[in-house]
XYZ file of C-alpha atoms in Angstrom:
553
model
C -27.369 -45.306 52.092
C -27.248 -46.334 48.441
C -30.456 -45.999 46.434
C -32.050 -48.559 44.172
C -31.667 -47.806 40.469
C -34.748 -47.047 38.424
C -36.457 -50.029 36.858
C -39.349 -50.436 34.454
C -42.380 -48.304 35.259
C -44.830 -50.728 33.660
C -47.709 -51.355 36.096
C -48.261 -54.822 37.505
C -51.341 -56.712 38.734
C -52.248 -57.066 42.376
C -50.548 -59.939 44.187
C -48.211 -60.645 47.070
C -48.580 -57.471 49.168
C -46.133 -57.093 52.027
C -47.892 -54.140 53.689
C -51.081 -52.154 53.342
C -52.707 -48.909 54.437
C -55.659 -46.757 53.472
C -53.395 -44.133 51.900
C -49.869 -44.602 50.564
C -47.864 -41.391 50.196
C -44.756 -41.484 48.010
C -42.198 -38.818 48.933
C -41.364 -37.317 52.299
C -40.705 -33.658 51.590
C -42.701 -30.431 51.562
C -45.645 -32.058 49.806
C -45.531 -35.635 51.070
C -45.352 -34.885 54.785
C -48.379 -32.538 54.762
C -50.306 -34.991 52.538
C -49.555 -37.812 54.989
C -50.570 -35.693 57.984
C -53.794 -34.436 56.433
C -54.680 -38.024 55.485
C -53.870 -39.342 58.938
C -55.919 -36.645 60.659
C -58.940 -37.807 58.641
C -58.593 -41.194 60.319
C -56.710 -43.106 57.636
C -53.860 -45.545 58.112
C -50.955 -43.989 56.199
C -47.673 -45.432 54.940
C -45.113 -42.942 53.643
C -42.358 -44.216 51.337
C -39.272 -42.036 50.811
C -36.505 -42.861 48.343
C -33.751 -41.119 50.310
C -32.292 -42.181 53.623
C -33.898 -39.206 55.368
C -37.012 -37.109 55.046
C -37.095 -33.581 53.717
C -36.324 -33.590 50.008
C -35.773 -30.192 48.434
C -37.844 -28.472 51.124
C -35.127 -29.171 53.685
C -32.752 -26.963 51.671
C -35.278 -24.151 51.181
C -36.070 -21.138 53.316
C -39.605 -22.557 53.463
C -41.442 -19.329 52.982
C -44.960 -20.312 52.005
C -47.260 -18.053 50.018
C -50.795 -18.102 51.407
C -53.286 -15.680 49.831
C -55.915 -14.232 52.151
C -54.255 -15.828 55.160
C -55.607 -15.514 58.684
C -53.112 -12.844 59.860
C -53.941 -10.719 56.804
C -57.617 -10.906 57.657
C -56.909 -10.078 61.301
C -54.963 -6.977 60.210
C -57.754 -5.899 57.892
C -55.704 -6.469 54.719
C -58.200 -7.247 51.974
C -57.143 -9.980 49.552
C -60.184 -10.744 47.438
C -60.267 -13.863 45.286
C -60.908 -11.961 42.062
C -57.930 -9.662 42.716
C -55.577 -12.499 43.601
C -56.586 -14.475 40.511
C -55.930 -11.486 38.265
C -52.409 -11.199 39.666
C -51.761 -14.918 39.203
C -53.139 -14.991 35.654
C -51.322 -11.830 34.588
C -47.963 -13.446 35.350
C -48.669 -17.092 34.516
C -49.919 -16.472 30.986
C -49.067 -12.849 30.111
C -49.636 -13.366 26.384
C -53.134 -14.752 26.922
C -54.095 -12.608 29.914
C -57.474 -10.883 29.522
C -59.023 -9.285 32.622
C -62.479 -9.356 30.983
C -62.396 -13.055 30.064
C -64.325 -15.479 32.331
C -61.080 -17.326 33.139
C -58.803 -14.278 32.663
C -57.283 -15.894 29.575
C -56.136 -18.994 31.429
C -57.290 -22.426 30.355
C -60.193 -23.607 32.492
C -57.871 -26.193 34.036
C -55.281 -23.617 35.112
C -57.964 -21.236 36.328
C -59.504 -23.941 38.512
C -56.104 -24.778 39.981
C -55.454 -21.121 40.798
C -58.856 -20.905 42.502
C -58.009 -24.035 44.492
C -54.815 -22.370 45.768
C -56.734 -19.308 46.911
C -59.453 -21.411 48.569
C -57.286 -23.979 50.334
C -53.850 -22.558 51.157
C -55.050 -20.727 54.261
C -57.231 -23.555 55.686
C -54.317 -25.957 55.133
C -51.827 -23.642 56.859
C -54.163 -23.105 59.801
C -54.778 -26.841 60.266
C -51.053 -27.558 60.280
C -50.557 -24.799 62.843
C -53.427 -25.903 65.114
C -52.085 -29.451 65.158
C -48.590 -28.246 66.036
C -47.156 -29.647 62.807
C -46.135 -26.322 61.305
C -46.634 -23.242 63.433
C -45.801 -20.018 61.655
C -45.132 -16.323 61.956
C -46.553 -13.794 59.555
C -44.280 -11.729 57.306
C -46.576 -8.721 57.011
C -44.031 -6.521 55.221
C -42.626 -9.037 52.733
C -43.701 -8.013 49.209
C -44.721 -10.267 46.372
C -42.119 -10.388 43.618
C -44.315 -8.188 41.428
C -45.723 -5.950 44.159
C -45.897 -2.909 41.862
C -48.151 -4.480 39.214
C -51.586 -2.829 39.098
C -53.166 -6.295 39.157
C -51.725 -6.934 42.617
C -54.229 -5.448 45.053
C -52.579 -7.066 48.102
C -48.846 -6.727 47.403
C -47.674 -7.544 50.938
C -48.567 -9.983 53.687
C -49.125 -13.283 51.867
C -45.925 -14.915 53.139
C -45.687 -17.150 56.225
C -42.536 -18.790 57.619
C -42.034 -21.497 60.265
C -42.311 -19.880 63.691
C -38.973 -21.242 64.888
C -36.987 -20.059 61.852
C -34.146 -17.627 62.512
C -34.556 -13.889 62.087
C -33.079 -14.095 58.579
C -35.546 -16.928 57.759
C -32.917 -18.788 55.736
C -33.149 -21.978 57.835
C -36.917 -22.369 57.509
C -36.679 -25.616 55.553
C -34.728 -27.415 58.241
C -37.153 -26.147 60.877
C -40.252 -27.058 58.864
C -39.107 -30.586 58.051
C -38.176 -31.166 61.678
C -41.637 -30.060 62.809
C -43.555 -31.938 60.114
C -41.532 -35.136 60.623
C -42.048 -35.039 64.377
C -45.793 -34.560 63.930
C -45.980 -37.437 61.439
C -44.226 -39.799 63.844
C -46.261 -38.517 66.782
C -49.546 -39.097 64.978
C -48.800 -42.557 63.657
C -47.700 -42.192 60.047
C -45.727 -45.318 59.114
C -42.542 -43.806 57.637
C -40.247 -45.987 55.540
C -37.107 -44.400 54.101
C -34.821 -46.022 51.533
C -37.790 -47.180 49.425
C -37.744 -46.227 45.746
C -41.164 -46.670 44.191
C -40.768 -48.182 40.752
C -44.289 -48.816 39.471
C -47.982 -48.869 40.221
C -50.080 -51.889 41.096
C -53.488 -51.948 39.397
C -56.676 -53.921 39.730
C -59.770 -53.448 37.609
C -58.370 -50.232 36.131
C -57.749 -48.654 39.524
C -54.451 -47.995 41.255
C -54.378 -50.182 44.361
C -50.760 -49.870 45.457
C -47.119 -49.507 44.519
C -44.054 -51.678 44.203
C -40.830 -50.267 45.615
C -37.251 -51.450 45.864
C -35.322 -51.006 49.066
C -31.716 -49.796 49.036
C -30.494 -53.397 49.128
C -32.662 -54.330 46.153
C -35.480 -56.116 47.959
C -38.939 -55.574 46.419
C -41.754 -54.285 48.620
C -45.395 -54.280 47.532
C -47.649 -51.908 49.454
C -51.403 -51.980 49.020
C -53.368 -48.722 49.125
C -56.931 -49.508 50.101
C -58.086 -46.062 48.970
C -55.385 -44.213 47.045
C -51.725 -43.488 46.330
C -50.504 -39.877 46.580
C -47.219 -39.034 44.822
C -45.140 -36.085 46.057
C -41.748 -37.063 44.665
C -40.490 -33.742 43.295
C -39.534 -32.721 39.785
C -36.905 -33.919 37.299
C -34.068 -31.490 37.998
C -31.527 -34.321 38.187
C -32.698 -36.264 35.141
C -30.510 -34.923 32.330
C -32.528 -36.669 29.609
C -35.837 -35.183 30.733
C -34.254 -31.743 31.160
C -32.702 -31.885 27.710
C -35.942 -32.942 26.038
C -38.484 -30.824 27.895
C -36.881 -27.751 29.499
C -36.132 -25.572 26.496
C -33.114 -23.767 27.932
C -29.496 -24.844 28.607
C -29.914 -25.341 32.341
C -27.179 -27.018 34.417
C -29.261 -29.088 36.799
C -30.009 -27.291 40.014
C -30.390 -27.333 43.750
C -33.306 -29.749 44.154
C -32.680 -32.819 46.280
C -30.562 -35.267 44.314
C -33.428 -37.788 44.469
C -35.541 -35.535 42.232
C -35.100 -37.532 39.050
C -38.619 -37.331 37.650
C -39.683 -40.843 38.696
C -43.369 -39.976 38.530
C -43.210 -39.033 34.831
C -42.717 -42.613 33.536
C -44.750 -44.145 36.376
C -47.835 -42.046 35.629
C -47.325 -42.107 31.860
C -47.413 -45.896 31.980
C -51.064 -45.758 33.111
C -52.116 -43.149 30.562
C -51.579 -39.853 32.378
C -51.213 -36.771 30.214
C -48.351 -34.348 30.840
C -48.496 -30.571 31.082
C -46.089 -27.629 31.506
C -43.016 -29.814 31.139
C -41.146 -26.846 29.651
C -41.289 -24.796 32.856
C -39.171 -24.739 36.003
C -38.623 -22.683 39.121
C -35.371 -20.999 38.071
C -32.437 -19.472 39.946
C -28.768 -18.590 39.400
C -26.313 -21.213 40.657
C -22.501 -21.444 40.852
C -21.242 -23.220 37.744
C -18.777 -25.524 39.492
C -21.275 -26.963 41.980
C -23.963 -27.388 39.334
C -21.632 -29.320 37.021
C -20.450 -31.478 39.929
C -24.060 -32.096 41.007
C -23.028 -31.094 44.489
C -25.794 -32.248 46.885
C -25.135 -29.189 49.043
C -25.844 -26.774 46.203
C -28.222 -23.963 47.179
C -29.651 -21.620 44.571
C -28.848 -17.921 44.720
C -32.049 -16.573 46.224
C -30.153 -13.407 47.063
C -27.199 -11.860 45.220
C -25.348 -9.934 47.925
C -23.139 -6.892 47.662
C -23.531 -3.272 46.596
C -20.068 -2.834 45.023
C -20.762 -5.869 42.849
C -21.849 -6.511 39.271
C -22.316 -9.290 36.698
C -20.617 -9.287 33.293
C -20.710 -11.721 30.381
C -17.824 -13.241 28.458
C -17.402 -9.948 26.628
C -16.986 -8.025 29.880
C -20.310 -6.234 29.504
C -22.959 -5.839 32.167
C -26.183 -7.371 30.848
C -28.687 -7.516 33.724
C -30.006 -6.022 36.937
C -28.217 -8.259 39.441
C -30.915 -7.751 42.105
C -33.834 -9.121 40.097
C -35.846 -11.882 41.774
C -33.952 -15.105 41.225
C -36.433 -16.673 38.775
C -36.285 -13.605 36.539
C -32.536 -13.141 36.919
C -32.003 -16.702 35.715
C -33.643 -15.975 32.356
C -30.622 -13.854 31.400
C -28.384 -16.913 31.100
C -30.586 -18.482 28.438
C -30.669 -15.675 25.865
C -29.581 -16.857 22.411
C -27.600 -14.625 20.035
C -28.662 -15.709 16.525
C -25.920 -13.668 14.856
C -23.064 -15.227 16.807
C -24.833 -18.593 17.226
C -24.056 -18.646 20.953
C -25.429 -18.119 24.401
C -23.319 -15.077 25.291
C -24.582 -15.056 28.884
C -24.485 -18.807 29.503
C -21.905 -18.177 32.232
C -21.769 -14.756 33.842
C -18.927 -13.511 36.003
C -19.909 -12.006 39.339
C -17.289 -9.382 40.259
C -16.916 -7.659 43.629
C -14.302 -5.772 45.625
C -12.817 -5.750 49.136
C -15.686 -3.640 50.477
C -18.350 -6.196 49.554
C -16.108 -9.021 50.740
C -15.801 -7.371 54.150
C -19.386 -6.197 54.599
C -21.608 -8.469 52.478
C -20.200 -11.935 53.151
C -22.795 -14.526 54.158
C -23.516 -18.218 53.642
C -27.293 -17.701 53.658
C -29.601 -17.865 50.639
C -26.904 -19.276 48.350
C -24.805 -16.114 48.332
C -21.376 -16.438 46.712
C -19.608 -13.730 48.714
C -18.732 -15.911 51.695
C -16.953 -15.189 54.991
C -13.561 -16.617 56.042
C -13.795 -20.270 56.945
C -16.702 -21.004 54.610
C -16.369 -23.083 51.440
C -14.860 -20.626 48.938
C -13.706 -23.020 46.225
C -15.837 -21.100 43.736
C -14.121 -17.767 44.485
C -11.460 -16.374 42.124
C -9.295 -13.452 43.202
C -6.790 -11.046 41.681
C -4.964 -7.900 42.741
C -5.965 -6.066 39.570
C -8.786 -6.405 37.058
C -6.241 -7.677 34.522
C -5.087 -10.342 36.966
C -8.673 -11.246 37.806
C -9.613 -11.635 34.144
C -6.681 -13.981 33.506
C -7.659 -16.189 36.430
C -11.337 -16.215 35.447
C -10.370 -17.447 31.983
C -8.171 -20.139 33.524
C -11.136 -21.293 35.598
C -13.413 -21.334 32.545
C -10.874 -23.512 30.746
C -11.626 -26.311 33.208
C -15.248 -26.418 32.085
C -15.046 -26.149 28.301
C -16.433 -29.682 28.026
C -19.613 -28.516 29.755
C -20.002 -25.087 28.153
C -19.372 -25.704 24.472
C -15.873 -24.303 24.769
C -16.855 -21.013 26.383
C -13.892 -18.737 27.212
C -13.516 -15.016 27.783
C -13.540 -12.904 24.620
C -10.372 -11.088 23.600
C -11.923 -7.743 24.523
C -13.109 -8.901 27.959
C -10.593 -6.996 30.092
C -10.934 -3.712 28.214
C -14.714 -3.928 28.297
C -14.715 -4.928 31.984
C -12.746 -1.799 32.895
C -15.161 0.369 30.910
C -18.129 -1.413 32.474
C -16.804 -0.847 35.989
C -16.170 2.817 35.185
C -19.772 3.309 34.006
C -21.173 1.297 36.927
C -19.197 3.438 39.387
C -20.461 6.637 37.814
C -24.089 5.488 38.197
C -23.449 4.116 41.695
C -22.143 7.491 42.856
C -25.421 9.012 41.668
C -27.445 6.164 43.197
C -29.317 5.580 39.944
C -28.856 2.576 37.656
C -29.779 4.111 34.308
C -29.010 0.876 32.463
C -30.960 -1.748 34.421
C -32.808 0.101 37.222
C -31.223 -1.773 40.105
C -32.832 -1.078 43.447
C -35.974 0.560 42.099
C -38.408 -2.152 43.255
C -39.181 -3.322 46.773
C -38.235 -6.941 46.203
C -34.746 -5.938 45.024
C -34.083 -4.221 48.318
C -35.543 -7.208 50.200
C -32.972 -9.540 48.622
C -30.068 -7.090 48.713
C -28.319 -8.916 51.532
C -26.021 -7.277 54.078
C -24.177 -4.138 52.958
C -22.126 -1.472 54.691
C -24.320 1.254 56.100
C -23.898 4.540 54.247
C -25.844 7.402 55.843
C -28.257 9.272 53.604
C -27.654 7.276 50.465
C -30.786 6.747 48.373
C -30.042 3.357 46.838
C -28.731 0.609 49.171
C -28.075 -1.755 46.260
C -25.401 0.395 44.577
C -21.892 1.489 45.549
C -18.800 2.066 43.383
C -16.157 -0.649 43.144
C -12.805 0.329 44.609
C -10.079 1.761 42.388
C -7.630 -0.867 43.580
C -7.702 -4.557 44.494
C -8.029 -7.143 45.606
C -11.000 -8.038 43.400
C -13.025 -11.229 43.502
C -15.156 -13.195 41.042
C -17.314 -16.292 40.717
C -18.803 -18.123 37.736
C -22.600 -18.106 37.703
C -25.055 -19.914 35.432
C -28.723 -20.807 35.282
C -30.191 -23.634 37.332
C -33.461 -24.815 38.755
C -34.887 -24.902 42.233
C -36.890 -27.686 40.642
C -38.993 -28.308 37.554
C -42.736 -27.695 37.576
C -44.124 -29.998 34.870
C -45.603 -33.468 35.068
C -48.916 -35.310 35.012
C -52.017 -33.151 34.783
C -54.225 -33.233 37.873
C -57.640 -31.981 38.918
C -57.905 -29.250 41.573
C -58.145 -32.119 44.064
C -54.879 -33.673 42.937
C -56.393 -36.532 40.936
C -54.143 -37.549 38.033
C -56.108 -37.572 34.772
C -55.825 -39.591 31.575
C -55.822 -38.308 27.997
C -59.590 -37.707 28.122
C -59.330 -35.720 31.380
C -60.893 -38.516 33.408
C -59.333 -39.172 36.819
C -57.310 -42.362 37.071
C -58.955 -44.083 40.062
C -56.760 -44.182 43.121
C -53.904 -42.008 41.755
C -53.029 -38.533 43.062
C -50.099 -36.131 42.779
C -49.041 -32.934 44.544
C -46.043 -30.649 44.314
C -43.349 -30.437 41.671
C -43.931 -33.973 40.398
C -47.154 -32.765 38.738
C -47.984 -29.842 36.466
C -48.149 -26.408 38.088
C -50.744 -23.833 37.129
C -48.125 -21.130 37.631
C -46.667 -21.878 34.165
C -43.885 -19.310 33.615
C -44.635 -17.309 36.774
C -42.982 -17.093 40.164
C -45.603 -15.028 41.991
C -43.762 -14.485 45.267
C -41.462 -15.996 47.841
C -43.091 -19.264 48.863
C -45.134 -19.559 45.656
C -43.856 -23.126 45.431
C -44.632 -24.338 48.952
C -47.874 -22.472 49.650
C -49.706 -24.047 46.695
C -48.111 -27.439 47.431
C -49.558 -27.391 50.951
C -52.944 -26.349 49.538
C -53.021 -29.251 47.088
C -51.790 -31.717 49.726
C -54.802 -30.658 51.810
C -57.230 -31.102 48.923
C -55.719 -34.389 47.740
C -55.940 -35.861 51.237
C -59.622 -34.993 51.450
C -60.416 -36.429 48.027
C -58.380 -39.593 48.639
C -60.094 -40.073 51.995
C -63.473 -40.055 50.206
C -62.460 -42.808 47.762
C -64.052 -46.197 48.236
C -61.918 -49.120 49.346
C -60.766 -50.869 46.180
C -61.524 -54.517 45.522
C -58.501 -56.604 44.659
C -58.411 -59.057 41.795
C -55.415 -60.861 40.353
C -56.226 -60.184 36.698
């Protein structure tokens, strides 16, 4: 189904409604579906408008881990997760430069501190309500660590992650399972779902938001009245190149968000005076260069870099990073600027692996690039020797010079690659990565992926590359899972104007609004857990709004 193109976001007066409900939810993904369900369960009539032809958004492509501090299974197991401890962990990572454990708000702005408190307070009640209603039953991942489990500020380093109960053992298909469950519950409980509706602008009356105007895929306008409120959950601006270029301060090549995530809520909310926050931040991950440039709708971020006899090198053939870092932190490597050479030397890294990793670490889960026979391997480059591999990598890079500022392999790439592999192999035989400490933290082992079992070895993330080929490679760059900036909201999801006053009738949840996480990625599911919490709070606040009078001013 084709989608309507974006039109003017200027708000319009109330007139000519074609449908109405108490609550109008815009977006049918990991934030919109819970917001619609929570609103419906409070007794409201709910219309959900989704731009795409199907529900799910980016959440459908995710593993759908959701991070829930102090969740019910933790409490049942006697795992203490006190609010003050959890907030210290969140603040330490979100604003490390400002962090002060003795400050009343831990160095966070009062706004960010209140949002973090709201996550702690509401994520577990929201998850339990979804489970009780059969909309999202879960299983507890008691042993899954937070991404910074070893920090002294993290007093509860394991047990905050939940996944959909019907997800596979590997948990990689959680998004498909979650969207199926949430969609079925929404239809079962009477949410009026309308796909193929792109919301273009708000409808206002007496200063309040009283509805939205959308265009259908065939260009027909549709005006929907919201008697109480409109809740936006339309995702970030990953696929809006202009917004990325002007707000995300790194050379990111799009990402793996749903292709409908074009930042529609930024102009729509700005047109009624909303202030923006944290537009410079995103949930980051490595992505294959070719699929990112092509804006492949099937692109999945590299949550897990598989392989033990595997390493990353830059255009100079040098290893520059711990390949097993959590994906958000690993992605930062691509954006480092060399002021002497006036270049991004790591803009595209080359993932190199051997026959061993190809045979024992191949998988299509979690965006891994070492794939089994029969899977899409268009991104894979191979060569019988390292010299042959280097030549073919450079030939592949030549196809993308228009997207990379002319990036090619340096003249010393092959010589440096051989020296890099020799040093890597020496450290791998010892089981100790003296350069980048690969495998020394719990989360790195968690995301190691499948590897050949080697009895008694101390470090499962390291093994020497073979002395002979074939060798394999792929081009990797930095992308986003989605952006995390947008209109500023209260802890109850109310969008605020430039004086911090709520705009009556207007709410936002998820990646379309500003996240209190700022630069941090606290743990697996640190996107979806807070989104569900704010959907829960926004639904309650919107339910309490008075029915708006309509005038035609």
